[in-house]
């Protein structure tokens, strides 16, 4: 349905160099139509008459007309004096930049931690977009330069290179979505260089003393100790562990199934039950009732799943209690690091379910040192 008539100005000759027009009262007007007013309602407004020169009054008028058209394209209803969007899930060329990101995020799928990470980046995007006055800029008008300036401003405010790169990565996800909607021909965020960043070496269990500290958890909370051992040898993420039900476990054949949720795709993947923790799996399995989640409240089976961050926080709490300065994911790093040392990076990638070893390198933190050690032992007779 047509929303408005042609926007006109009184006097009709406002664009011409007629000095006598400066003595007249100018007015912009058009007819607006909506479902409740199919015959239309006259809309009139001024604001240019304060100008002292003809040229200034003409320029103000042009700007006011352009802004009115832009607002109407975005869904502005001058009768209600508010924006009326027929479908909040739709993004157009004229949707404001930050609003477009908010709408896009609603359509993204992923585990809770991924969505939380995106929301965190969106806070930074919103803050610096407002600062640079591009938050309400038409999405189609946002440029590579705008985004580069946004990221540069983050750096100037002393955000770490890691945080700036993470925000860039999430902006790329948003603009990949906009590109699929044909708002952009290419995702130009990929053309913005990442900042130099060297990841801090992960704290993992390496020494005999570290292992002694880890085993002290057994005396503090046996259920937590059992779960941390199972998690250590699983190669999984907390998001995957919380979804495992009794039916996903084959205790006789020593394997279990997890639901992988990456890149918006959901797949089932088989994982081995390591022989060192088989007895712990058997203990939980025997307690669990049909269809119950294996690792829930108090690390015991339950009809309802626990939140992944609850297990993450609990793990870190007990590791710190015994003097290990590491998070629960430090256990996953520990396991994959040991696997890569004894069996190579490819085997560690296989156990973790990674499609390439590049990802595994982030977990097997000492793999380069292990590789050098193995290379020292190459025996070639000459």
PDB file of N, CA and C in Angstrom, residues 138-214:
ATOM      1  N   UNK A 138      21.350   4.363   7.747  1.00  0.00           N
ATOM      2  CA  UNK A 138      20.748   3.313   6.928  1.00  0.00           C
ATOM      3  C   UNK A 138      21.759   2.190   6.735  1.00  0.00           C
ATOM      4  N   UNK A 139      21.319   0.953   6.916  1.00  0.00           N
ATOM      5  CA  UNK A 139      22.239  -0.182   6.808  1.00  0.00           C
ATOM      6  C   UNK A 139      22.992  -0.166   5.485  1.00  0.00           C
ATOM      7  N   UNK A 140      22.274   0.096   4.404  1.00  0.00           N
ATOM      8  CA  UNK A 140      22.893   0.092   3.077  1.00  0.00           C
ATOM      9  C   UNK A 140      23.997   1.137   2.959  1.00  0.00           C
ATOM     10  N   UNK A 141      23.932   2.187   3.775  1.00  0.00           N
ATOM     11  CA  UNK A 141      24.905   3.280   3.693  1.00  0.00           C
ATOM     12  C   UNK A 141      26.135   3.066   4.562  1.00  0.00           C
ATOM     13  N   UNK A 142      26.116   2.017   5.409  1.00  0.00           N
ATOM     14  CA  UNK A 142      27.260   1.740   6.264  1.00  0.00           C
ATOM     15  C   UNK A 142      28.425   1.270   5.401  1.00  0.00           C
ATOM     16  N   UNK A 143      29.587   1.833   5.641  1.00  0.00           N
ATOM     17  CA  UNK A 143      30.746   1.532   4.806  1.00  0.00           C
ATOM     18  C   UNK A 143      31.817   0.773   5.585  1.00  0.00           C
ATOM     19  N   UNK A 144      32.757   0.238   4.825  1.00  0.00           N
ATOM     20  CA  UNK A 144      33.919  -0.416   5.419  1.00  0.00           C
ATOM     21  C   UNK A 144      34.666   0.554   6.327  1.00  0.00           C
ATOM     22  N   UNK A 145      34.725   1.817   5.884  1.00  0.00           N
ATOM     23  CA  UNK A 145      35.383   2.849   6.679  1.00  0.00           C
ATOM     24  C   UNK A 145      34.688   3.082   8.010  1.00  0.00           C
ATOM     25  N   UNK A 146      33.353   3.033   8.023  1.00  0.00           N
ATOM     26  CA  UNK A 146      32.603   3.193   9.274  1.00  0.00           C
ATOM     27  C   UNK A 146      33.004   2.127  10.291  1.00  0.00           C
ATOM     28  N   UNK A 147      33.053   0.883   9.822  1.00  0.00           N
ATOM     29  CA  UNK A 147      33.365  -0.229  10.715  1.00  0.00           C
ATOM     30  C   UNK A 147      34.821  -0.168  11.168  1.00  0.00           C
ATOM     31  N   UNK A 148      35.707   0.199  10.260  1.00  0.00           N
ATOM     32  CA  UNK A 148      37.117   0.336  10.625  1.00  0.00           C
ATOM     33  C   UNK A 148      37.281   1.402  11.706  1.00  0.00           C
ATOM     34  N   UNK A 149      36.563   2.521  11.553  1.00  0.00           N
ATOM     35  CA  UNK A 149      36.614   3.592  12.561  1.00  0.00           C
ATOM     36  C   UNK A 149      36.084   3.097  13.903  1.00  0.00           C
ATOM     37  N   UNK A 150      35.034   2.303  13.864  1.00  0.00           N
ATOM     38  CA  UNK A 150      34.457   1.757  15.097  1.00  0.00           C
ATOM     39  C   UNK A 150      35.489   0.896  15.837  1.00  0.00           C
ATOM     40  N   UNK A 151      36.170   0.021  15.084  1.00  0.00           N
ATOM     41  CA  UNK A 151      37.171  -0.856  15.693  1.00  0.00           C
ATOM     42  C   UNK A 151      38.386  -0.062  16.173  1.00  0.00           C
ATOM     43  N   UNK A 152      38.768   0.958  15.406  1.00  0.00           N
ATOM     44  CA  UNK A 152      39.888   1.808  15.817  1.00  0.00           C
ATOM     45  C   UNK A 152      39.572   2.543  17.112  1.00  0.00           C
ATOM     46  N   UNK A 153      38.320   2.980  17.233  1.00  0.00           N
ATOM     47  CA  UNK A 153      37.915   3.692  18.447  1.00  0.00           C
ATOM     48  C   UNK A 153      37.969   2.765  19.662  1.00  0.00           C
ATOM     49  N   UNK A 154      37.637   1.501  19.460  1.00  0.00           N
ATOM     50  CA  UNK A 154      37.747   0.520  20.538  1.00  0.00           C
ATOM     51  C   UNK A 154      39.202   0.400  20.996  1.00  0.00           C
ATOM     52  N   UNK A 155      40.108   0.362  20.024  1.00  0.00           N
ATOM     53  CA  UNK A 155      41.537   0.271  20.356  1.00  0.00           C
ATOM     54  C   UNK A 155      42.000   1.499  21.117  1.00  0.00           C
ATOM     55  N   UNK A 156      41.536   2.680  20.686  1.00  0.00           N
ATOM     56  CA  UNK A 156      41.911   3.920  21.367  1.00  0.00           C
ATOM     57  C   UNK A 156      41.436   3.934  22.809  1.00  0.00           C
ATOM     58  N   UNK A 157      40.315   3.251  23.070  1.00  0.00           N
ATOM     59  CA  UNK A 157      39.781   3.165  24.426  1.00  0.00           C
ATOM     60  C   UNK A 157      40.407   2.016  25.224  1.00  0.00           C
ATOM     61  N   UNK A 158      41.523   1.497  24.698  1.00  0.00           N
ATOM     62  CA  UNK A 158      42.338   0.491  25.401  1.00  0.00           C
ATOM     63  C   UNK A 158      41.700  -0.889  25.493  1.00  0.00           C
ATOM     64  N   UNK A 159      40.758  -1.188  24.610  1.00  0.00           N
ATOM     65  CA  UNK A 159      40.283  -2.569  24.546  1.00  0.00           C
ATOM     66  C   UNK A 159      41.411  -3.431  23.989  1.00  0.00           C
ATOM     67  N   UNK A 160      41.512  -4.655  24.463  1.00  0.00           N
ATOM     68  CA  UNK A 160      42.588  -5.540  24.017  1.00  0.00           C
ATOM     69  C   UNK A 160      42.413  -5.893  22.539  1.00  0.00           C
ATOM     70  N   UNK A 161      43.515  -6.260  21.899  1.00  0.00           N
ATOM     71  CA  UNK A 161      43.443  -6.704  20.503  1.00  0.00           C
ATOM     72  C   UNK A 161      42.531  -7.914  20.370  1.00  0.00           C
ATOM     73  N   UNK A 162      42.528  -8.754  21.408  1.00  0.00           N
ATOM     74  CA  UNK A 162      41.647  -9.927  21.389  1.00  0.00           C
ATOM     75  C   UNK A 162      40.185  -9.496  21.321  1.00  0.00           C
ATOM     76  N   UNK A 163      39.794  -8.512  22.152  1.00  0.00           N
ATOM     77  CA  UNK A 163      38.405  -8.053  22.179  1.00  0.00           C
ATOM     78  C   UNK A 163      38.036  -7.379  20.863  1.00  0.00           C
ATOM     79  N   UNK A 164      38.957  -6.567  20.317  1.00  0.00           N
ATOM     80  CA  UNK A 164      38.682  -5.891  19.039  1.00  0.00           C
ATOM     81  C   UNK A 164      38.519  -6.932  17.931  1.00  0.00           C
ATOM     82  N   UNK A 165      39.385  -7.928  17.920  1.00  0.00           N
ATOM     83  CA  UNK A 165      39.281  -8.985  16.898  1.00  0.00           C
ATOM     84  C   UNK A 165      38.002  -9.793  17.056  1.00  0.00           C
ATOM     85  N   UNK A 166      37.601 -10.031  18.298  1.00  0.00           N
ATOM     86  CA  UNK A 166      36.360 -10.772  18.544  1.00  0.00           C
ATOM     87  C   UNK A 166      35.158  -9.971  18.040  1.00  0.00           C
ATOM     88  N   UNK A 167      35.165  -8.662  18.277  1.00  0.00           N
ATOM     89  CA  UNK A 167      34.084  -7.803  17.793  1.00  0.00           C
ATOM     90  C   UNK A 167      34.073  -7.781  16.272  1.00  0.00           C
ATOM     91  N   UNK A 168      35.258  -7.706  15.665  1.00  0.00           N
ATOM     92  CA  UNK A 168      35.354  -7.751  14.197  1.00  0.00           C
ATOM     93  C   UNK A 168      34.768  -9.059  13.666  1.00  0.00           C
ATOM     94  N   UNK A 169      35.095 -10.167  14.330  1.00  0.00           N
ATOM     95  CA  UNK A 169      34.591 -11.472  13.914  1.00  0.00           C
ATOM     96  C   UNK A 169      33.065 -11.530  13.966  1.00  0.00           C
ATOM     97  N   UNK A 170      32.490 -10.968  15.019  1.00  0.00           N
ATOM     98  CA  UNK A 170      31.035 -10.976  15.156  1.00  0.00           C
ATOM     99  C   UNK A 170      30.376 -10.006  14.172  1.00  0.00           C
ATOM    100  N   UNK A 171      31.024  -8.884  13.904  1.00  0.00           N
ATOM    101  CA  UNK A 171      30.522  -7.977  12.869  1.00  0.00           C
ATOM    102  C   UNK A 171      30.514  -8.681  11.523  1.00  0.00           C
ATOM    103  N   UNK A 172      31.528  -9.492  11.275  1.00  0.00           N
ATOM    104  CA  UNK A 172      31.582 -10.246  10.021  1.00  0.00           C
ATOM    105  C   UNK A 172      30.415 -11.216   9.915  1.00  0.00           C
ATOM    106  N   UNK A 173      30.039 -11.799  11.048  1.00  0.00           N
ATOM    107  CA  UNK A 173      28.885 -12.708  11.052  1.00  0.00           C
ATOM    108  C   UNK A 173      27.607 -11.947  10.716  1.00  0.00           C
ATOM    109  N   UNK A 174      27.451 -10.752  11.294  1.00  0.00           N
ATOM    110  CA  UNK A 174      26.280  -9.929  10.985  1.00  0.00           C
ATOM    111  C   UNK A 174      26.257  -9.565   9.500  1.00  0.00           C
ATOM    112  N   UNK A 175      27.391  -9.125   8.974  1.00  0.00           N
ATOM    113  CA  UNK A 175      27.418  -8.672   7.588  1.00  0.00           C
ATOM    114  C   UNK A 175      27.342  -9.834   6.597  1.00  0.00           C
ATOM    115  N   UNK A 176      27.742 -11.017   7.006  1.00  0.00           N
ATOM    116  CA  UNK A 176      27.521 -12.197   6.164  1.00  0.00           C
ATOM    117  C   UNK A 176      26.017 -12.421   6.007  1.00  0.00           C
ATOM    118  N   UNK A 177      25.289 -12.205   7.100  1.00  0.00           N
ATOM    119  CA  UNK A 177      23.823 -12.314   7.074  1.00  0.00           C
ATOM    120  C   UNK A 177      23.225 -11.244   6.156  1.00  0.00           C
ATOM    121  N   UNK A 178      23.720 -10.008   6.272  1.00  0.00           N
ATOM    122  CA  UNK A 178      23.207  -8.922   5.432  1.00  0.00           C
ATOM    123  C   UNK A 178      23.521  -9.174   3.955  1.00  0.00           C
ATOM    124  N   UNK A 179      24.666  -9.788   3.691  1.00  0.00           N
ATOM    125  CA  UNK A 179      25.042 -10.111   2.310  1.00  0.00           C
ATOM    126  C   UNK A 179      24.100 -11.155   1.728  1.00  0.00           C
ATOM    127  N   UNK A 180      23.718 -12.133   2.548  1.00  0.00           N
ATOM    128  CA  UNK A 180      22.764 -13.148   2.093  1.00  0.00           C
ATOM    129  C   UNK A 180      21.393 -12.538   1.798  1.00  0.00           C
ATOM    130  N   UNK A 181      21.108 -11.413   2.438  1.00  0.00           N
ATOM    131  CA  UNK A 181      19.838 -10.710   2.193  1.00  0.00           C
ATOM    132  C   UNK A 181      19.931  -9.768   0.990  1.00  0.00           C
ATOM    133  N   UNK A 182      21.093  -9.788   0.306  1.00  0.00           N
ATOM    134  CA  UNK A 182      21.330  -8.946  -0.882  1.00  0.00           C
ATOM    135  C   UNK A 182      21.374  -7.451  -0.566  1.00  0.00           C
ATOM    136  N   UNK A 183      21.629  -7.120   0.685  1.00  0.00           N
ATOM    137  CA  UNK A 183      21.786  -5.707   1.035  1.00  0.00           C
ATOM    138  C   UNK A 183      23.184  -5.237   0.633  1.00  0.00           C
ATOM    139  N   UNK A 184      24.156  -6.167   0.733  1.00  0.00           N
ATOM    140  CA  UNK A 184      25.513  -5.907   0.254  1.00  0.00           C
ATOM    141  C   UNK A 184      25.903  -6.994  -0.741  1.00  0.00           C
ATOM    142  N   UNK A 185      26.768  -6.651  -1.674  1.00  0.00           N
ATOM    143  CA  UNK A 185      27.224  -7.651  -2.644  1.00  0.00           C
ATOM    144  C   UNK A 185      28.291  -8.556  -2.047  1.00  0.00           C
ATOM    145  N   UNK A 186      29.137  -7.983  -1.184  1.00  0.00           N
ATOM    146  CA  UNK A 186      30.183  -8.765  -0.535  1.00  0.00           C
ATOM    147  C   UNK A 186      30.229  -8.398   0.952  1.00  0.00           C
ATOM    148  N   UNK A 187      30.757  -9.307   1.738  1.00  0.00           N
ATOM    149  CA  UNK A 187      30.959  -9.050   3.162  1.00  0.00           C
ATOM    150  C   UNK A 187      32.293  -8.323   3.317  1.00  0.00           C
ATOM    151  N   UNK A 188      32.236  -6.998   3.320  1.00  0.00           N
ATOM    152  CA  UNK A 188      33.480  -6.221   3.318  1.00  0.00           C
ATOM    153  C   UNK A 188      34.224  -6.246   4.644  1.00  0.00           C
ATOM    154  N   UNK A 189      33.615  -6.789   5.686  1.00  0.00           N
ATOM    155  CA  UNK A 189      34.311  -6.886   6.976  1.00  0.00           C
ATOM    156  C   UNK A 189      35.544  -7.784   6.837  1.00  0.00           C
ATOM    157  N   UNK A 190      35.449  -8.782   5.936  1.00  0.00           N
ATOM    158  CA  UNK A 190      36.576  -9.691   5.746  1.00  0.00           C
ATOM    159  C   UNK A 190      37.797  -8.963   5.194  1.00  0.00           C
ATOM    160  N   UNK A 191      37.580  -7.784   4.638  1.00  0.00           N
ATOM    161  CA  UNK A 191      38.688  -6.992   4.112  1.00  0.00           C
ATOM    162  C   UNK A 191      39.355  -6.122   5.157  1.00  0.00           C
ATOM    163  N   UNK A 192      38.841  -6.149   6.385  1.00  0.00           N
ATOM    164  CA  UNK A 192      39.440  -5.391   7.488  1.00  0.00           C
ATOM    165  C   UNK A 192      40.420  -6.300   8.221  1.00  0.00           C
ATOM    166  N   UNK A 193      41.678  -5.886   8.300  1.00  0.00           N
ATOM    167  CA  UNK A 193      42.722  -6.726   8.880  1.00  0.00           C
ATOM    168  C   UNK A 193      42.506  -6.950  10.375  1.00  0.00           C
ATOM    169  N   UNK A 194      42.861  -8.136  10.838  1.00  0.00           N
ATOM    170  CA  UNK A 194      42.852  -8.423  12.268  1.00  0.00           C
ATOM    171  C   UNK A 194      44.074  -7.780  12.910  1.00  0.00           C
ATOM    172  N   UNK A 195      43.969  -7.476  14.192  1.00  0.00           N
ATOM    173  CA  UNK A 195      45.089  -6.930  14.931  1.00  0.00           C
ATOM    174  C   UNK A 195      45.987  -8.063  15.414  1.00  0.00           C
ATOM    175  N   UNK A 196      47.264  -7.766  15.588  1.00  0.00           N
ATOM    176  CA  UNK A 196      48.204  -8.763  16.085  1.00  0.00           C
ATOM    177  C   UNK A 196      47.791  -9.183  17.494  1.00  0.00           C
ATOM    178  N   UNK A 197      47.725 -10.474  17.702  1.00  0.00           N
ATOM    179  CA  UNK A 197      47.323 -10.955  19.023  1.00  0.00           C
ATOM    180  C   UNK A 197      47.983 -12.295  19.306  1.00  0.00           C
ATOM    181  N   UNK A 198      48.692 -12.365  20.394  1.00  0.00           N
ATOM    182  CA  UNK A 198      49.297 -13.618  20.842  1.00  0.00           C
ATOM    183  C   UNK A 198      48.543 -14.082  22.077  1.00  0.00           C
ATOM    184  N   UNK A 199      47.901 -15.220  21.952  1.00  0.00           N
ATOM    185  CA  UNK A 199      47.100 -15.723  23.077  1.00  0.00           C
ATOM    186  C   UNK A 199      47.982 -16.035  24.276  1.00  0.00           C
ATOM    187  N   UNK A 200      47.477 -15.677  25.436  1.00  0.00           N
ATOM    188  CA  UNK A 200      48.185 -16.003  26.664  1.00  0.00           C
ATOM    189  C   UNK A 200      48.201 -17.513  26.837  1.00  0.00           C
ATOM    190  N   UNK A 201      49.359 -18.036  27.212  1.00  0.00           N
ATOM    191  CA  UNK A 201      49.471 -19.484  27.366  1.00  0.00           C
ATOM    192  C   UNK A 201      48.501 -19.978  28.434  1.00  0.00           C
ATOM    193  N   UNK A 202      47.741 -21.006  28.088  1.00  0.00           N
ATOM    194  CA  UNK A 202      46.715 -21.518  28.993  1.00  0.00           C
ATOM    195  C   UNK A 202      47.343 -22.191  30.207  1.00  0.00           C
ATOM    196  N   UNK A 203      46.700 -21.999  31.330  1.00  0.00           N
ATOM    197  CA  UNK A 203      47.102 -22.715  32.528  1.00  0.00           C
ATOM    198  C   UNK A 203      46.495 -24.105  32.488  1.00  0.00           C
ATOM    199  N   UNK A 204      47.341 -25.106  32.494  1.00  0.00           N
ATOM    200  CA  UNK A 204      46.873 -26.492  32.444  1.00  0.00           C
ATOM    201  C   UNK A 204      47.632 -27.300  33.493  1.00  0.00           C
ATOM    202  N   UNK A 205      47.233 -28.560  33.656  1.00  0.00           N
ATOM    203  CA  UNK A 205      47.932 -29.454  34.576  1.00  0.00           C
ATOM    204  C   UNK A 205      49.139 -30.032  33.847  1.00  0.00           C
ATOM    205  N   UNK A 206      50.350 -29.775  34.403  1.00  0.00           N
ATOM    206  CA  UNK A 206      51.574 -30.238  33.741  1.00  0.00           C
ATOM    207  C   UNK A 206      52.451 -31.085  34.674  1.00  0.00           C
ATOM    208  N   UNK A 207      52.538 -30.673  35.924  1.00  0.00           N
ATOM    209  CA  UNK A 207      53.492 -31.307  36.830  1.00  0.00           C
ATOM    210  C   UNK A 207      52.821 -32.317  37.747  1.00  0.00           C
ATOM    211  N   UNK A 208      53.664 -33.111  38.395  1.00  0.00           N
ATOM    212  CA  UNK A 208      53.157 -34.086  39.361  1.00  0.00           C
ATOM    213  C   UNK A 208      52.448 -33.390  40.519  1.00  0.00           C
ATOM    214  N   UNK A 209      53.001 -32.247  40.932  1.00  0.00           N
ATOM    215  CA  UNK A 209      52.367 -31.472  42.009  1.00  0.00           C
ATOM    216  C   UNK A 209      50.979 -30.981  41.598  1.00  0.00           C
ATOM    217  N   UNK A 210      50.853 -30.579  40.313  1.00  0.00           N
ATOM    218  CA  UNK A 210      49.542 -30.156  39.800  1.00  0.00           C
ATOM    219  C   UNK A 210      48.532 -31.294  39.904  1.00  0.00           C
ATOM    220  N   UNK A 211      48.950 -32.499  39.540  1.00  0.00           N
ATOM    221  CA  UNK A 211      48.044 -33.649  39.590  1.00  0.00           C
ATOM    222  C   UNK A 211      47.663 -33.977  41.034  1.00  0.00           C
ATOM    223  N   UNK A 212      48.615 -33.823  41.953  1.00  0.00           N
ATOM    224  CA  UNK A 212      48.311 -34.069  43.372  1.00  0.00           C
ATOM    225  C   UNK A 212      47.247 -33.086  43.855  1.00  0.00           C
ATOM    226  N   UNK A 213      47.373 -31.822  43.421  1.00  0.00           N
ATOM    227  CA  UNK A 213      46.368 -30.816  43.783  1.00  0.00           C
ATOM    228  C   UNK A 213      45.006 -31.190  43.210  1.00  0.00           C
ATOM    229  N   UNK A 214      45.003 -31.598  41.955  1.00  0.00           N
ATOM    230  CA  UNK A 214      43.738 -31.975  41.304  1.00  0.00           C
ATOM    231  C   UNK A 214      43.040 -33.089  42.079  1.00  0.00           C
TER     232      UNK A 214
END
